[in-house]
PDB file of C-alpha atoms in Angstrom:
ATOM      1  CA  UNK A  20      14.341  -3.395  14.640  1.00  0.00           C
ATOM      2  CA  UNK A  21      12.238  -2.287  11.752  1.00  0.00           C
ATOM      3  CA  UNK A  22      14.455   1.008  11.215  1.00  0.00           C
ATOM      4  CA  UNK A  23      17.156  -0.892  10.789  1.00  0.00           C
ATOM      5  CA  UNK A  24      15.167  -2.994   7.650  1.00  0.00           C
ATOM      6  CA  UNK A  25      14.123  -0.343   6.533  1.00  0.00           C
ATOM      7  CA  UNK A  26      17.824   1.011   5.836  1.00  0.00           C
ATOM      8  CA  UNK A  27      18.198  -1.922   4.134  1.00  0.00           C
ATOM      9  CA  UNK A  28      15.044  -0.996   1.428  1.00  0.00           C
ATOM     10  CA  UNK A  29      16.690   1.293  -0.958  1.00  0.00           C
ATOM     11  CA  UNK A  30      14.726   3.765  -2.661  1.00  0.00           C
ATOM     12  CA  UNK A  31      11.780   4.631  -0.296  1.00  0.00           C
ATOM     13  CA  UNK A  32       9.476   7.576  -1.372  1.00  0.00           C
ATOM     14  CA  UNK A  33       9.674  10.414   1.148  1.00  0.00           C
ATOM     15  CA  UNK A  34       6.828  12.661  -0.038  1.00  0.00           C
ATOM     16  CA  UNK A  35       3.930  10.709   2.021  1.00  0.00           C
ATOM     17  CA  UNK A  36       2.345  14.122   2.935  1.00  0.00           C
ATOM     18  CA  UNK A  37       2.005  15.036  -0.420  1.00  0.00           C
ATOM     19  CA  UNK A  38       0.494  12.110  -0.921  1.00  0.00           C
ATOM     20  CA  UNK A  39      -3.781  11.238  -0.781  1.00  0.00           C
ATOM     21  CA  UNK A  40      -4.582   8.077   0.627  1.00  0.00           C
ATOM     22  CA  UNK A  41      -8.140   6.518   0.051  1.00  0.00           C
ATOM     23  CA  UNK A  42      -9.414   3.154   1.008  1.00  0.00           C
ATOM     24  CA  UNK A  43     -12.621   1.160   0.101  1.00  0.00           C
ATOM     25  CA  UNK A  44     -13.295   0.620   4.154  1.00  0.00           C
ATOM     26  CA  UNK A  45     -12.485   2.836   7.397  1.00  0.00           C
ATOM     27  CA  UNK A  46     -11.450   6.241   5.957  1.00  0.00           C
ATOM     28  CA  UNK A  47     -11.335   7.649   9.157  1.00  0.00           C
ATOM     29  CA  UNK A  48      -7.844   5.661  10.131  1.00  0.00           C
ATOM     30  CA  UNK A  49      -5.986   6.379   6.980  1.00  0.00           C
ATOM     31  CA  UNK A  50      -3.550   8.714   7.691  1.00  0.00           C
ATOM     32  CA  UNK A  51      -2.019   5.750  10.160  1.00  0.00           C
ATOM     33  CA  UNK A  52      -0.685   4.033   7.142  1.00  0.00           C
ATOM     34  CA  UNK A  53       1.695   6.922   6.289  1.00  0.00           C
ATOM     35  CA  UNK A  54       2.198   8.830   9.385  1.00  0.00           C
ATOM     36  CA  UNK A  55       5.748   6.830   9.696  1.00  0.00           C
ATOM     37  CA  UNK A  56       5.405   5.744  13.071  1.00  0.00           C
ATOM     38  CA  UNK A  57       5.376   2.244  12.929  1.00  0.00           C
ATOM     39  CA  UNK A  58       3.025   1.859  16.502  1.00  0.00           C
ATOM     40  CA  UNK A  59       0.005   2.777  14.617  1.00  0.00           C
ATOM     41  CA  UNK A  60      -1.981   1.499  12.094  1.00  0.00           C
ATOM     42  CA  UNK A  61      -4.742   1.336   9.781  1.00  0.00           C
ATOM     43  CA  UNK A  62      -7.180  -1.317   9.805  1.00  0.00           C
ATOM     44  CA  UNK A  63     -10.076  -1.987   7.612  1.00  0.00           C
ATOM     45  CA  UNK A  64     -12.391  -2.765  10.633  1.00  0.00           C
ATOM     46  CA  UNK A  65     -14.470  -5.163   8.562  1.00  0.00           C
ATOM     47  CA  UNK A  66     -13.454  -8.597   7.930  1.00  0.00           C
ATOM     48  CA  UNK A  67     -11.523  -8.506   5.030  1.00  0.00           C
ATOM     49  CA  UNK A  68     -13.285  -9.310   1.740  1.00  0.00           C
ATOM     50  CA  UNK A  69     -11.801  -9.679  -1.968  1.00  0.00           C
ATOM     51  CA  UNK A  70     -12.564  -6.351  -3.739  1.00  0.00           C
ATOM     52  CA  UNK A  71     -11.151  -4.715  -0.764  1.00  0.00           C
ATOM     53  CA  UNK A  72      -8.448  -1.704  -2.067  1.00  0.00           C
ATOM     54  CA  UNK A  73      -6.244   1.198  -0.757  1.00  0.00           C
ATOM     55  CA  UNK A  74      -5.151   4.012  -2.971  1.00  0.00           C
ATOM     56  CA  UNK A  75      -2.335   6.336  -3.143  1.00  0.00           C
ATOM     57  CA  UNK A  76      -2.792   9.631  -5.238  1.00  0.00           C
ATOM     58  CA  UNK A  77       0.663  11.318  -5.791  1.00  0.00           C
ATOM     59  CA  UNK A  78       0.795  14.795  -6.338  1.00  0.00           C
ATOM     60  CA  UNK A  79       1.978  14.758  -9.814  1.00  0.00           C
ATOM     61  CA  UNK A  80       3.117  11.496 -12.549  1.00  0.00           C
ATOM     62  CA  UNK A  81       5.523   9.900 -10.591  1.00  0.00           C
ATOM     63  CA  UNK A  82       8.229   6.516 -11.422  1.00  0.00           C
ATOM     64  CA  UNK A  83       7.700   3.926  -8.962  1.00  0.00           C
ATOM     65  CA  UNK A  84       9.013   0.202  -8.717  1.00  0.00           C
ATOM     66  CA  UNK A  85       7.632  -1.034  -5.349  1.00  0.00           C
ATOM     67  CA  UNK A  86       5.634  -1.169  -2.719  1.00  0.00           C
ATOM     68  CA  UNK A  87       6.023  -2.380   1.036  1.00  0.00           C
ATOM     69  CA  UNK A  88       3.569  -3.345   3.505  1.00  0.00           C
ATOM     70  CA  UNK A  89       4.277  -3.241   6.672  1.00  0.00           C
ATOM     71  CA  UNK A  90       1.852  -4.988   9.109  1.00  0.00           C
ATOM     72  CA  UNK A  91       4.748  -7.101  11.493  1.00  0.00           C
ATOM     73  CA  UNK A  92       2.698  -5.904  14.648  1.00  0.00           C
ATOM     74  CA  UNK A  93      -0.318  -7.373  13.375  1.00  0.00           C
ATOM     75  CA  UNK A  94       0.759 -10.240  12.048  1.00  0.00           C
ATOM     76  CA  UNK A  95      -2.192 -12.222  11.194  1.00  0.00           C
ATOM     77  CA  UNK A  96      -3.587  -9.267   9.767  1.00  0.00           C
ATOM     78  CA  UNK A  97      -2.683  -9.107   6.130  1.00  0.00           C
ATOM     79  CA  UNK A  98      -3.771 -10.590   2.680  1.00  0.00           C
ATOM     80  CA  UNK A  99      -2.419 -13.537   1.098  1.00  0.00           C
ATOM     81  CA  UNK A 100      -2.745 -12.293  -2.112  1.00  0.00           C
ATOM     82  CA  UNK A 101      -3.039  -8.777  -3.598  1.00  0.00           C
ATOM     83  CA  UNK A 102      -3.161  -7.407  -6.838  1.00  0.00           C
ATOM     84  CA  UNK A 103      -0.747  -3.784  -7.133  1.00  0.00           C
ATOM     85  CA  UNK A 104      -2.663  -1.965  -9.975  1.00  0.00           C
ATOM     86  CA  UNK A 105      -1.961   1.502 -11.302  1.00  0.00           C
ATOM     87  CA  UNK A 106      -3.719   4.204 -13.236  1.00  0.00           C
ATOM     88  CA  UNK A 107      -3.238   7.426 -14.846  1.00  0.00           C
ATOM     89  CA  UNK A 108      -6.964   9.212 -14.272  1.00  0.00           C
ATOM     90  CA  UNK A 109      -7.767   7.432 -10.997  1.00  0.00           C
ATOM     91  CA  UNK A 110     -10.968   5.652 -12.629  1.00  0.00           C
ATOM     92  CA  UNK A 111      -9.629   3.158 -15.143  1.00  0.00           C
ATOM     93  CA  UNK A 112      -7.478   0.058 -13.251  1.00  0.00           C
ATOM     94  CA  UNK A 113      -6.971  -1.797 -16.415  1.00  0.00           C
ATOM     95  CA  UNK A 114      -3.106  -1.670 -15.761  1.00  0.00           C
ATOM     96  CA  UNK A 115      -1.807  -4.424 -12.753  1.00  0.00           C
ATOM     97  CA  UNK A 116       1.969  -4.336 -12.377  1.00  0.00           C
ATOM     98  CA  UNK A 117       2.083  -7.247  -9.810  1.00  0.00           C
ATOM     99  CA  UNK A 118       0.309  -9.432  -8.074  1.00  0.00           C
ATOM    100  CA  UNK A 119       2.333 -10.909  -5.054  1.00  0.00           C
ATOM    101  CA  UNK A 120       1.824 -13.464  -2.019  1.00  0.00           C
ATOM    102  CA  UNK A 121       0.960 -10.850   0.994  1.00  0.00           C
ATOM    103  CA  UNK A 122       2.631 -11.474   4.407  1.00  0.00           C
ATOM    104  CA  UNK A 123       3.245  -9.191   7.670  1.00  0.00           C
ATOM    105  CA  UNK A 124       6.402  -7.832   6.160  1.00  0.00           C
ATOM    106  CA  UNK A 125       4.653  -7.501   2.161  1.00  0.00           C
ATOM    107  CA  UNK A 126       7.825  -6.095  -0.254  1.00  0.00           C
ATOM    108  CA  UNK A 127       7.048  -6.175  -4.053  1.00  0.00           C
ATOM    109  CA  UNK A 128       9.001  -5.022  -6.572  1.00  0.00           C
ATOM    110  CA  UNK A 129       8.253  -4.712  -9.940  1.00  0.00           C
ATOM    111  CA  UNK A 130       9.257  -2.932 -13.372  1.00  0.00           C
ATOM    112  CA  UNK A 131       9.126   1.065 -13.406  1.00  0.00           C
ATOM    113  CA  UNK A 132       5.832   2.267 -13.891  1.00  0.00           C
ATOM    114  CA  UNK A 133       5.025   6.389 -14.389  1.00  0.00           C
ATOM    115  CA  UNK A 134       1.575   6.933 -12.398  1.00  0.00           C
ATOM    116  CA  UNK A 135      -0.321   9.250 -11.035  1.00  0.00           C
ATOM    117  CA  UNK A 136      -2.342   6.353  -8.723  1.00  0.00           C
ATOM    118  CA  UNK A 137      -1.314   3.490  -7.387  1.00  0.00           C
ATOM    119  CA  UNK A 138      -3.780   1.142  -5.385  1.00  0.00           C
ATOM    120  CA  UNK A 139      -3.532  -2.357  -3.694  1.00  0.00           C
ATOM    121  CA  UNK A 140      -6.544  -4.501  -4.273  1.00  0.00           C
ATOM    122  CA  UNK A 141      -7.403  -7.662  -2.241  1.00  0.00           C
ATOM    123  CA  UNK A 142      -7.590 -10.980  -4.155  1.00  0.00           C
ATOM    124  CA  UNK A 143      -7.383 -13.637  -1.630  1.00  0.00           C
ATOM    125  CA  UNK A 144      -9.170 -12.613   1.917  1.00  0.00           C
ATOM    126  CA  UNK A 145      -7.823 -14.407   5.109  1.00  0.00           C
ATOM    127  CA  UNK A 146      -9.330 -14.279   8.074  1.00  0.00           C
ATOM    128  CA  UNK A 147      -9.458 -11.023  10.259  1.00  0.00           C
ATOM    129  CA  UNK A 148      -9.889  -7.595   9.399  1.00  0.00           C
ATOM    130  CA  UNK A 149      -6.493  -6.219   6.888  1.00  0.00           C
ATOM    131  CA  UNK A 150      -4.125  -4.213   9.006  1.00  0.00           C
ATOM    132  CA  UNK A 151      -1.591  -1.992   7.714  1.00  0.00           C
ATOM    133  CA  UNK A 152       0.712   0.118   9.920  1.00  0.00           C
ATOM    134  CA  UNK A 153       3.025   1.825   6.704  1.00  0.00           C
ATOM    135  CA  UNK A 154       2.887   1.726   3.532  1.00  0.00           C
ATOM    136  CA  UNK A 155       5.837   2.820   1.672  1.00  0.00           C
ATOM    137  CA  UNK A 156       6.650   3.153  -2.160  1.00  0.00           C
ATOM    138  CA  UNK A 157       9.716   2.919  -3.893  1.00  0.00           C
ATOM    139  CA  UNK A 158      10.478   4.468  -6.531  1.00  0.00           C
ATOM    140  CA  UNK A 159      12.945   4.659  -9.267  1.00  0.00           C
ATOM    141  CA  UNK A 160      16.235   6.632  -7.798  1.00  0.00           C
TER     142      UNK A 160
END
């Protein structure tokens, strides 16, 4: 089952209601993506297009090494290719800290970075619209 990967990912962030999520498409569905029930999702509901992003604001400057991307029950639904960028003010992404093959089960981790934003940015569009049912960071503990 997915619980049981997810014991397997150490070092999962547990503050997702602290935490602001925006999105270039669909704000309405957001809150899906970190609600922690895996049964419902977030989906762009516009073909997915490069330029495409989703944003997490933490509440204060926070270490994190990772993201996951969870879109297993929508499996066709994800990027090939994504860009993880951070920022300290929320308007300059000058600073990308990976940029990793997507898949339904996305897990990218990459040297501790302090941040105060952290957004995934579509390179490499495929297909359908981009689905994401959680999005989890990890962080540096």
């Amino acid at each position: 089952s997915i619980e049981q990967v997810y014991e397997l990912v150490p070092n999962v962030l547990t503050n997702r209601d602290q935490r602001k999520v925006t999105a270039s498409h669909n704000e309405k569905d957001l809150p899906r993506m970190i609600d922690g029930d895996r049964s419902s999702r977030y989906s762009t509901r516009a073909r997915q297009e490069k330029g495409m992003w989703v944003q997490i604001e933490f509440p204060e400057e926070t270490e994190v090494r990772g993201v996951l991307m969870e879109s297993l029950a929508s499996d066709s639904d994800f990027p090939p290719k994504y860009r993880v960028q951070v920022s300290d003010d929320g308007e300059t992404w000058n600073r990308t800290v990976a940029s990793p093959e997507g898949a339904a089960w996305s897990e990218v981790v990459f040297p501790v970075v302090k941040t105060r934003f952290l957004r995934l940015y579509l390179q490499t569009p495929k297909g359908g619209f981009w689905s994401i049912h959680e999005l989890e960071v990890l962080g540096n503990q």
